[in-house]
PDB file of C-alpha atoms in Angstrom:
ATOM      1  CA  MET A   1      13.850 -14.499  34.025  1.00 50.00           C
ATOM      2  CA  ALA A   2      13.708 -13.006  30.468  1.00 58.00           C
ATOM      3  CA  ARG A   3      10.716 -13.936  28.343  1.00 59.00           C
ATOM      4  CA  PRO A   4      11.569 -15.972  25.202  1.00 62.00           C
ATOM      5  CA  ARG A   5      11.452 -14.031  22.062  1.00 80.00           C
ATOM      6  CA  SER A   6       9.737 -14.963  18.800  1.00 90.00           C
ATOM      7  CA  GLU A   7      11.200 -13.846  15.428  1.00 92.00           C
ATOM      8  CA  GLU A   8       7.606 -14.014  14.015  1.00 93.00           C
ATOM      9  CA  ARG A   9       6.427 -11.628  16.705  1.00 94.00           C
ATOM     10  CA  ARG A  10       9.387  -9.352  16.125  1.00 95.00           C
ATOM     11  CA  GLN A  11       8.592  -9.213  12.531  1.00 95.00           C
ATOM     12  CA  ALA A  12       4.797  -8.543  13.253  1.00 96.00           C
ATOM     13  CA  ILE A  13       5.883  -5.589  15.355  1.00 97.00           C
ATOM     14  CA  LEU A  14       8.091  -4.196  12.495  1.00 97.00           C
ATOM     15  CA  SER A  15       5.340  -4.677  10.049  1.00 97.00           C
ATOM     16  CA  ALA A  16       2.885  -2.917  12.351  1.00 97.00           C
ATOM     17  CA  ALA A  17       5.217  -0.043  12.859  1.00 97.00           C
ATOM     18  CA  ALA A  18       5.531   0.295   8.993  1.00 97.00           C
ATOM     19  CA  ARG A  19       1.770   0.352   8.639  1.00 97.00           C
ATOM     20  CA  VAL A  20       1.353   2.962  11.312  1.00 97.00           C
ATOM     21  CA  ILE A  21       3.979   5.231  10.077  1.00 97.00           C
ATOM     22  CA  ALA A  22       2.734   4.989   6.495  1.00 96.00           C
ATOM     23  CA  SER A  23      -0.768   5.959   7.585  1.00 96.00           C
ATOM     24  CA  GLN A  24      -0.108   8.375  10.464  1.00 95.00           C
ATOM     25  CA  GLY A  25       3.617   9.550  10.276  1.00 95.00           C
ATOM     26  CA  ILE A  26       6.433   8.990  12.642  1.00 94.00           C
ATOM     27  CA  GLY A  27       5.219  11.577  15.064  1.00 92.00           C
ATOM     28  CA  ALA A  28       1.883   9.727  15.580  1.00 90.00           C
ATOM     29  CA  ALA A  29       3.535   6.292  15.851  1.00 94.00           C
ATOM     30  CA  SER A  30       3.731   5.833  19.498  1.00 96.00           C
ATOM     31  CA  THR A  31       4.758   2.514  20.812  1.00 96.00           C
ATOM     32  CA  ALA A  32       1.287   2.027  22.255  1.00 96.00           C
ATOM     33  CA  VAL A  33      -0.295   2.586  18.805  1.00 96.00           C
ATOM     34  CA  ILE A  34       2.308   0.157  17.241  1.00 97.00           C
ATOM     35  CA  ALA A  35       1.790  -2.434  19.871  1.00 97.00           C
ATOM     36  CA  LYS A  36      -2.020  -2.249  19.301  1.00 96.00           C
ATOM     37  CA  GLU A  37      -1.607  -2.592  15.609  1.00 97.00           C
ATOM     38  CA  ALA A  38       0.752  -5.703  16.058  1.00 96.00           C
ATOM     39  CA  GLY A  39      -1.817  -7.243  18.454  1.00 95.00           C
ATOM     40  CA  VAL A  40       0.738  -7.333  21.341  1.00 94.00           C
ATOM     41  CA  SER A  41       0.671  -5.408  24.787  1.00 93.00           C
ATOM     42  CA  ASN A  42       2.935  -2.373  25.011  1.00 91.00           C
ATOM     43  CA  GLY A  43       5.095  -4.300  27.531  1.00 92.00           C
ATOM     44  CA  SER A  44       5.601  -7.176  24.990  1.00 92.00           C
ATOM     45  CA  LEU A  45       6.896  -4.665  22.490  1.00 94.00           C
ATOM     46  CA  PHE A  46       9.620  -3.536  24.826  1.00 95.00           C
ATOM     47  CA  THR A  47      10.615  -7.311  25.173  1.00 94.00           C
ATOM     48  CA  TYR A  48      11.798  -6.949  21.455  1.00 95.00           C
ATOM     49  CA  PHE A  49      12.796  -3.288  21.302  1.00 96.00           C
ATOM     50  CA  ASP A  50      14.126  -1.349  24.212  1.00 95.00           C
ATOM     51  CA  THR A  51      13.081   2.013  22.905  1.00 96.00           C
ATOM     52  CA  LYS A  52      10.990   3.530  20.025  1.00 96.00           C
ATOM     53  CA  THR A  53      14.278   4.751  18.579  1.00 97.00           C
ATOM     54  CA  GLN A  54      15.612   1.224  18.457  1.00 97.00           C
ATOM     55  CA  LEU A  55      12.470   0.044  16.791  1.00 97.00           C
ATOM     56  CA  LEU A  56      12.721   2.844  14.154  1.00 98.00           C
ATOM     57  CA  ASN A  57      16.370   2.059  13.418  1.00 97.00           C
ATOM     58  CA  GLU A  58      15.748  -1.576  13.073  1.00 97.00           C
ATOM     59  CA  LEU A  59      12.785  -0.909  10.771  1.00 98.00           C
ATOM     60  CA  PHE A  60      14.958   1.442   8.573  1.00 97.00           C
ATOM     61  CA  ILE A  61      17.693  -1.115   8.276  1.00 97.00           C
ATOM     62  CA  ALA A  62      15.234  -3.986   7.449  1.00 97.00           C
ATOM     63  CA  LEU A  63      13.414  -1.920   4.782  1.00 97.00           C
ATOM     64  CA  LYS A  64      16.690  -0.746   3.168  1.00 95.00           C
ATOM     65  CA  THR A  65      18.022  -4.400   3.154  1.00 95.00           C
ATOM     66  CA  GLU A  66      14.781  -5.640   1.564  1.00 96.00           C
ATOM     67  CA  MET A  67      15.026  -2.903  -1.117  1.00 95.00           C
ATOM     68  CA  ALA A  68      18.700  -3.623  -1.878  1.00 93.00           C
ATOM     69  CA  GLN A  69      18.003  -7.390  -2.113  1.00 95.00           C
ATOM     70  CA  ALA A  70      15.194  -6.887  -4.366  1.00 96.00           C
ATOM     71  CA  SER A  71      17.139  -4.439  -6.590  1.00 94.00           C
ATOM     72  CA  LEU A  72      19.971  -6.966  -7.113  1.00 94.00           C
ATOM     73  CA  ALA A  73      17.867 -10.316  -7.182  1.00 94.00           C
ATOM     74  CA  GLY A  74      18.855 -12.227 -10.316  1.00 93.00           C
ATOM     75  CA  LEU A  75      21.461  -9.777 -11.375  1.00 91.00           C
ATOM     76  CA  PRO A  76      23.424 -11.406 -14.384  1.00 86.00           C
ATOM     77  CA  PRO A  77      26.834 -12.041 -12.746  1.00 83.00           C
ATOM     78  CA  ARG A  78      28.810 -11.493 -16.082  1.00 84.00           C
ATOM     79  CA  GLY A  79      26.686  -8.903 -17.776  1.00 86.00           C
ATOM     80  CA  GLU A  80      27.922  -5.612 -19.149  1.00 91.00           C
ATOM     81  CA  PRO A  81      27.486  -2.575 -16.730  1.00 92.00           C
ATOM     82  CA  ARG A  82      24.637  -1.104 -18.720  1.00 93.00           C
ATOM     83  CA  GLU A  83      22.783  -4.401 -18.736  1.00 93.00           C
ATOM     84  CA  GLN A  84      23.372  -4.794 -14.978  1.00 94.00           C
ATOM     85  CA  VAL A  85      22.427  -1.243 -14.301  1.00 94.00           C
ATOM     86  CA  ARG A  86      19.224  -1.667 -16.197  1.00 94.00           C
ATOM     87  CA  HIS A  87      18.421  -4.798 -14.265  1.00 94.00           C
ATOM     88  CA  MET A  88      18.914  -3.046 -10.924  1.00 94.00           C
ATOM     89  CA  TRP A  89      16.876  -0.145 -12.132  1.00 94.00           C
ATOM     90  CA  GLU A  90      13.906  -2.217 -13.162  1.00 93.00           C
ATOM     91  CA  HIS A  91      13.912  -4.304 -10.075  1.00 94.00           C
ATOM     92  CA  TRP A  92      14.340  -1.202  -7.855  1.00 93.00           C
ATOM     93  CA  ALA A  93      11.271   0.422  -9.514  1.00 92.00           C
ATOM     94  CA  ARG A  94       9.297  -2.809  -9.312  1.00 92.00           C
ATOM     95  CA  TRP A  95       9.880  -3.068  -5.576  1.00 95.00           C
ATOM     96  CA  ALA A  96       9.101   0.598  -5.050  1.00 93.00           C
ATOM     97  CA  THR A  97       5.962   0.655  -7.046  1.00 91.00           C
ATOM     98  CA  GLY A  98       4.777  -2.648  -5.539  1.00 92.00           C
ATOM     99  CA  ASN A  99       5.403  -1.478  -1.936  1.00 94.00           C
ATOM    100  CA  PRO A 100       4.270   2.129  -1.864  1.00 92.00           C
ATOM    101  CA  ASN A 101       3.758   2.070   2.011  1.00 94.00           C
ATOM    102  CA  LYS A 102       7.219   0.763   2.693  1.00 96.00           C
ATOM    103  CA  ARG A 103       8.561   3.335   0.358  1.00 94.00           C
ATOM    104  CA  ARG A 104       6.619   5.984   2.081  1.00 94.00           C
ATOM    105  CA  VAL A 105       7.957   4.806   5.477  1.00 97.00           C
ATOM    106  CA  LEU A 106      11.614   4.775   4.157  1.00 95.00           C
ATOM    107  CA  ALA A 107      11.189   8.382   2.786  1.00 92.00           C
ATOM    108  CA  GLN A 108      10.331   9.496   6.442  1.00 96.00           C
ATOM    109  CA  LEU A 109      12.939   7.391   8.124  1.00 97.00           C
ATOM    110  CA  GLN A 110      15.719   8.507   5.807  1.00 92.00           C
ATOM    111  CA  VAL A 111      15.506  12.008   7.178  1.00 92.00           C
ATOM    112  CA  ALA A 112      14.285  11.190  10.775  1.00 96.00           C
ATOM    113  CA  ASP A 113      16.535  12.566  13.657  1.00 95.00           C
ATOM    114  CA  GLU A 114      16.114   9.174  15.432  1.00 96.00           C
ATOM    115  CA  ILE A 115      18.050   7.253  12.758  1.00 97.00           C
ATOM    116  CA  THR A 116      21.652   6.921  13.856  1.00 97.00           C
ATOM    117  CA  ASP A 117      24.936   7.349  12.028  1.00 95.00           C
ATOM    118  CA  GLU A 118      25.533   3.557  12.753  1.00 97.00           C
ATOM    119  CA  SER A 119      22.257   2.521  11.016  1.00 96.00           C
ATOM    120  CA  HIS A 120      23.163   4.647   7.975  1.00 92.00           C
ATOM    121  CA  GLN A 121      26.579   2.966   7.928  1.00 92.00           C
ATOM    122  CA  GLN A 122      24.963  -0.446   8.236  1.00 93.00           C
ATOM    123  CA  VAL A 123      22.589   0.408   5.343  1.00 92.00           C
ATOM    124  CA  GLY A 124      25.817   1.248   3.387  1.00 87.00           C
ATOM    125  CA  LEU A 125      27.077  -2.107   3.920  1.00 88.00           C
ATOM    126  CA  VAL A 126      23.913  -3.908   2.753  1.00 87.00           C
ATOM    127  CA  SER A 127      23.918  -1.602  -0.404  1.00 87.00           C
ATOM    128  CA  VAL A 128      27.542  -2.446  -1.197  1.00 90.00           C
ATOM    129  CA  GLY A 129      26.463  -4.371  -4.343  1.00 89.00           C
ATOM    130  CA  ILE A 130      24.588  -1.468  -5.682  1.00 90.00           C
ATOM    131  CA  ALA A 131      27.595   0.840  -4.931  1.00 89.00           C
ATOM    132  CA  ASP A 132      30.033  -1.514  -6.701  1.00 90.00           C
ATOM    133  CA  LEU A 133      27.755  -1.618  -9.729  1.00 91.00           C
ATOM    134  CA  LEU A 134      27.539   2.201  -9.864  1.00 92.00           C
ATOM    135  CA  GLU A 135      31.349   2.387  -9.452  1.00 92.00           C
ATOM    136  CA  ARG A 136      31.885   0.152 -12.501  1.00 92.00           C
ATOM    137  CA  ALA A 137      29.272   1.901 -14.630  1.00 93.00           C
ATOM    138  CA  ARG A 138      30.696   5.379 -13.921  1.00 93.00           C
ATOM    139  CA  ALA A 139      34.418   4.318 -14.471  1.00 92.00           C
ATOM    140  CA  GLY A 140      34.843   6.158 -17.685  1.00 86.00           C
ATOM    141  CA  GLY A 141      31.985   8.688 -17.376  1.00 92.00           C
ATOM    142  CA  PRO A 142      31.543  12.271 -16.395  1.00 93.00           C
ATOM    143  CA  VAL A 143      31.022  11.510 -12.663  1.00 94.00           C
ATOM    144  CA  ARG A 144      33.974   9.190 -12.376  1.00 94.00           C
ATOM    145  CA  ASP A 145      35.915  11.575 -10.050  1.00 94.00           C
ATOM    146  CA  VAL A 146      33.080  12.749  -7.759  1.00 94.00           C
ATOM    147  CA  PRO A 147      32.277  11.088  -4.379  1.00 93.00           C
ATOM    148  CA  LEU A 148      30.284   7.945  -4.760  1.00 90.00           C
ATOM    149  CA  GLY A 149      27.944   9.243  -2.017  1.00 87.00           C
ATOM    150  CA  PHE A 150      27.003  12.094  -4.435  1.00 91.00           C
ATOM    151  CA  VAL A 151      26.444   9.787  -7.358  1.00 91.00           C
ATOM    152  CA  LEU A 152      24.196   7.503  -5.124  1.00 87.00           C
ATOM    153  CA  THR A 153      22.302  10.667  -4.141  1.00 87.00           C
ATOM    154  CA  LEU A 154      21.836  11.510  -7.821  1.00 90.00           C
ATOM    155  CA  ALA A 155      20.724   8.011  -8.746  1.00 89.00           C
ATOM    156  CA  ASN A 156      18.415   7.938  -5.840  1.00 87.00           C
ATOM    157  CA  ALA A 157      16.776  11.375  -6.670  1.00 90.00           C
ATOM    158  CA  LEU A 158      16.326  10.306 -10.398  1.00 91.00           C
ATOM    159  CA  ALA A 159      14.756   7.083  -9.254  1.00 90.00           C
ATOM    160  CA  GLU A 160      12.465   8.718  -6.763  1.00 90.00           C
ATOM    161  CA  ALA A 161      11.259  11.261  -9.362  1.00 92.00           C
ATOM    162  CA  ALA A 162      10.641   8.502 -11.940  1.00 92.00           C
ATOM    163  CA  ILE A 163       8.810   6.220  -9.505  1.00 91.00           C
ATOM    164  CA  ASP A 164       6.585   9.054  -8.440  1.00 91.00           C
ATOM    165  CA  GLU A 165       5.684   9.563 -12.043  1.00 92.00           C
ATOM    166  CA  MET A 166       5.255   5.810 -12.796  1.00 90.00           C
ATOM    167  CA  ILE A 167       2.774   5.603  -9.805  1.00 89.00           C
ATOM    168  CA  ARG A 168       1.001   8.925 -10.862  1.00 91.00           C
ATOM    169  CA  ASP A 169       0.561   7.918 -14.516  1.00 93.00           C
ATOM    170  CA  PRO A 170       0.616   4.074 -14.759  1.00 91.00           C
ATOM    171  CA  ASP A 171      -0.306   4.114 -18.440  1.00 94.00           C
ATOM    172  CA  ARG A 172       3.113   5.622 -19.170  1.00 94.00           C
ATOM    173  CA  ALA A 173       5.035   3.798 -16.414  1.00 90.00           C
ATOM    174  CA  ALA A 174       7.124   1.711 -18.763  1.00 90.00           C
ATOM    175  CA  ALA A 175       7.977   4.664 -21.027  1.00 93.00           C
ATOM    176  CA  ASN A 176       8.873   6.842 -18.149  1.00 91.00           C
ATOM    177  CA  ALA A 177      10.958   4.133 -16.543  1.00 90.00           C
ATOM    178  CA  GLU A 178      12.856   3.830 -19.820  1.00 92.00           C
ATOM    179  CA  THR A 179      13.451   7.589 -20.095  1.00 93.00           C
ATOM    180  CA  ALA A 180      14.695   7.680 -16.537  1.00 92.00           C
ATOM    181  CA  PHE A 181      17.071   4.820 -17.085  1.00 94.00           C
ATOM    182  CA  GLU A 182      18.546   6.502 -20.190  1.00 94.00           C
ATOM    183  CA  ALA A 183      18.949   9.683 -18.180  1.00 93.00           C
ATOM    184  CA  LEU A 184      20.778   7.755 -15.353  1.00 93.00           C
ATOM    185  CA  TRP A 185      23.002   5.928 -17.843  1.00 95.00           C
ATOM    186  CA  ARG A 186      23.969   9.267 -19.363  1.00 94.00           C
ATOM    187  CA  VAL A 187      24.896  10.585 -15.901  1.00 92.00           C
ATOM    188  CA  LEU A 188      26.955   7.459 -15.132  1.00 94.00           C
ATOM    189  CA  ALA A 189      28.578   6.658 -18.467  1.00 92.00           C
ATOM    190  CA  GLY A 190      28.192   9.770 -20.517  1.00 88.00           C
ATOM    191  CA  THR A 191      26.668   7.829 -23.322  1.00 78.00           C
ATOM    192  CA  GLY A 192      23.152   7.125 -24.530  1.00 61.00           C
ATOM    193  CA  ILE A 193      21.523   4.180 -26.319  1.00 55.00           C
ATOM    194  CA  PRO A 194      24.242   2.010 -28.005  1.00 55.00           C
ATOM    195  CA  GLY A 195      24.432   2.767 -31.682  1.00 52.00           C
ATOM    196  CA  ARG A 196      22.859   6.220 -31.270  1.00 50.00           C
ATOM    197  CA  THR A 197      25.668   8.167 -29.770  1.00 46.00           C
TER     198      THR A 197
END
C-alpha cells in the first residue's frame, strides 16, 4: 500500500535540495545528503521523487515558476510596454537579489544535463507572460525580426550581469539597475529615455 504524500514534506525536500545545491553544487547533492537536510529518510525522499533527476527537474520548474510569477506580480494591465517592461525588470531584480541561493541554484540547473527538454518547455509555458511582454516591446524595434528565444537570451544575459553588479556594489544598485534597464529598452525598442531621443 502506497504511503500517503504530504505537500508540505515535498516542499521541504525541494527546499533542502536548493540549500544543498547552493552550498555544495549539484555533483555533491546526493539524495542521501538532501534527505538528511530535509529531515527525512532516504526512503521517504523516493516516495516523493522516483529519482534524483526527477527531483532536479521539479526543482528547476518550481524555481523558474517562482521567478516568473515574482517578475509579473502586480503588472499594470493597461500600461505602456516601456512601463510594463520596467515593472518586470524591477521585480525580476528584486527577486534575484533577495534570493541569491535560489538564483545560484537556477544558474546550475539551467545548464545541467539532467534537465530535460520537457522541463525547459514547461518553463517556457510558465514564462509566457514575460515572452508576450517582450514581443510587444520589440514590435517596432531593431530585434523585431530575430527569434524570440535569442531576445530572451539577450535579456537574461543583461539581467544577470546587472544583478551580479547590484549584489557586488549595493551602494550603486539602483543606478546600475536603471542603466541596465535603459540598455535593455534600447535593445528592444531602439529608443532611450522618452524626450531625450
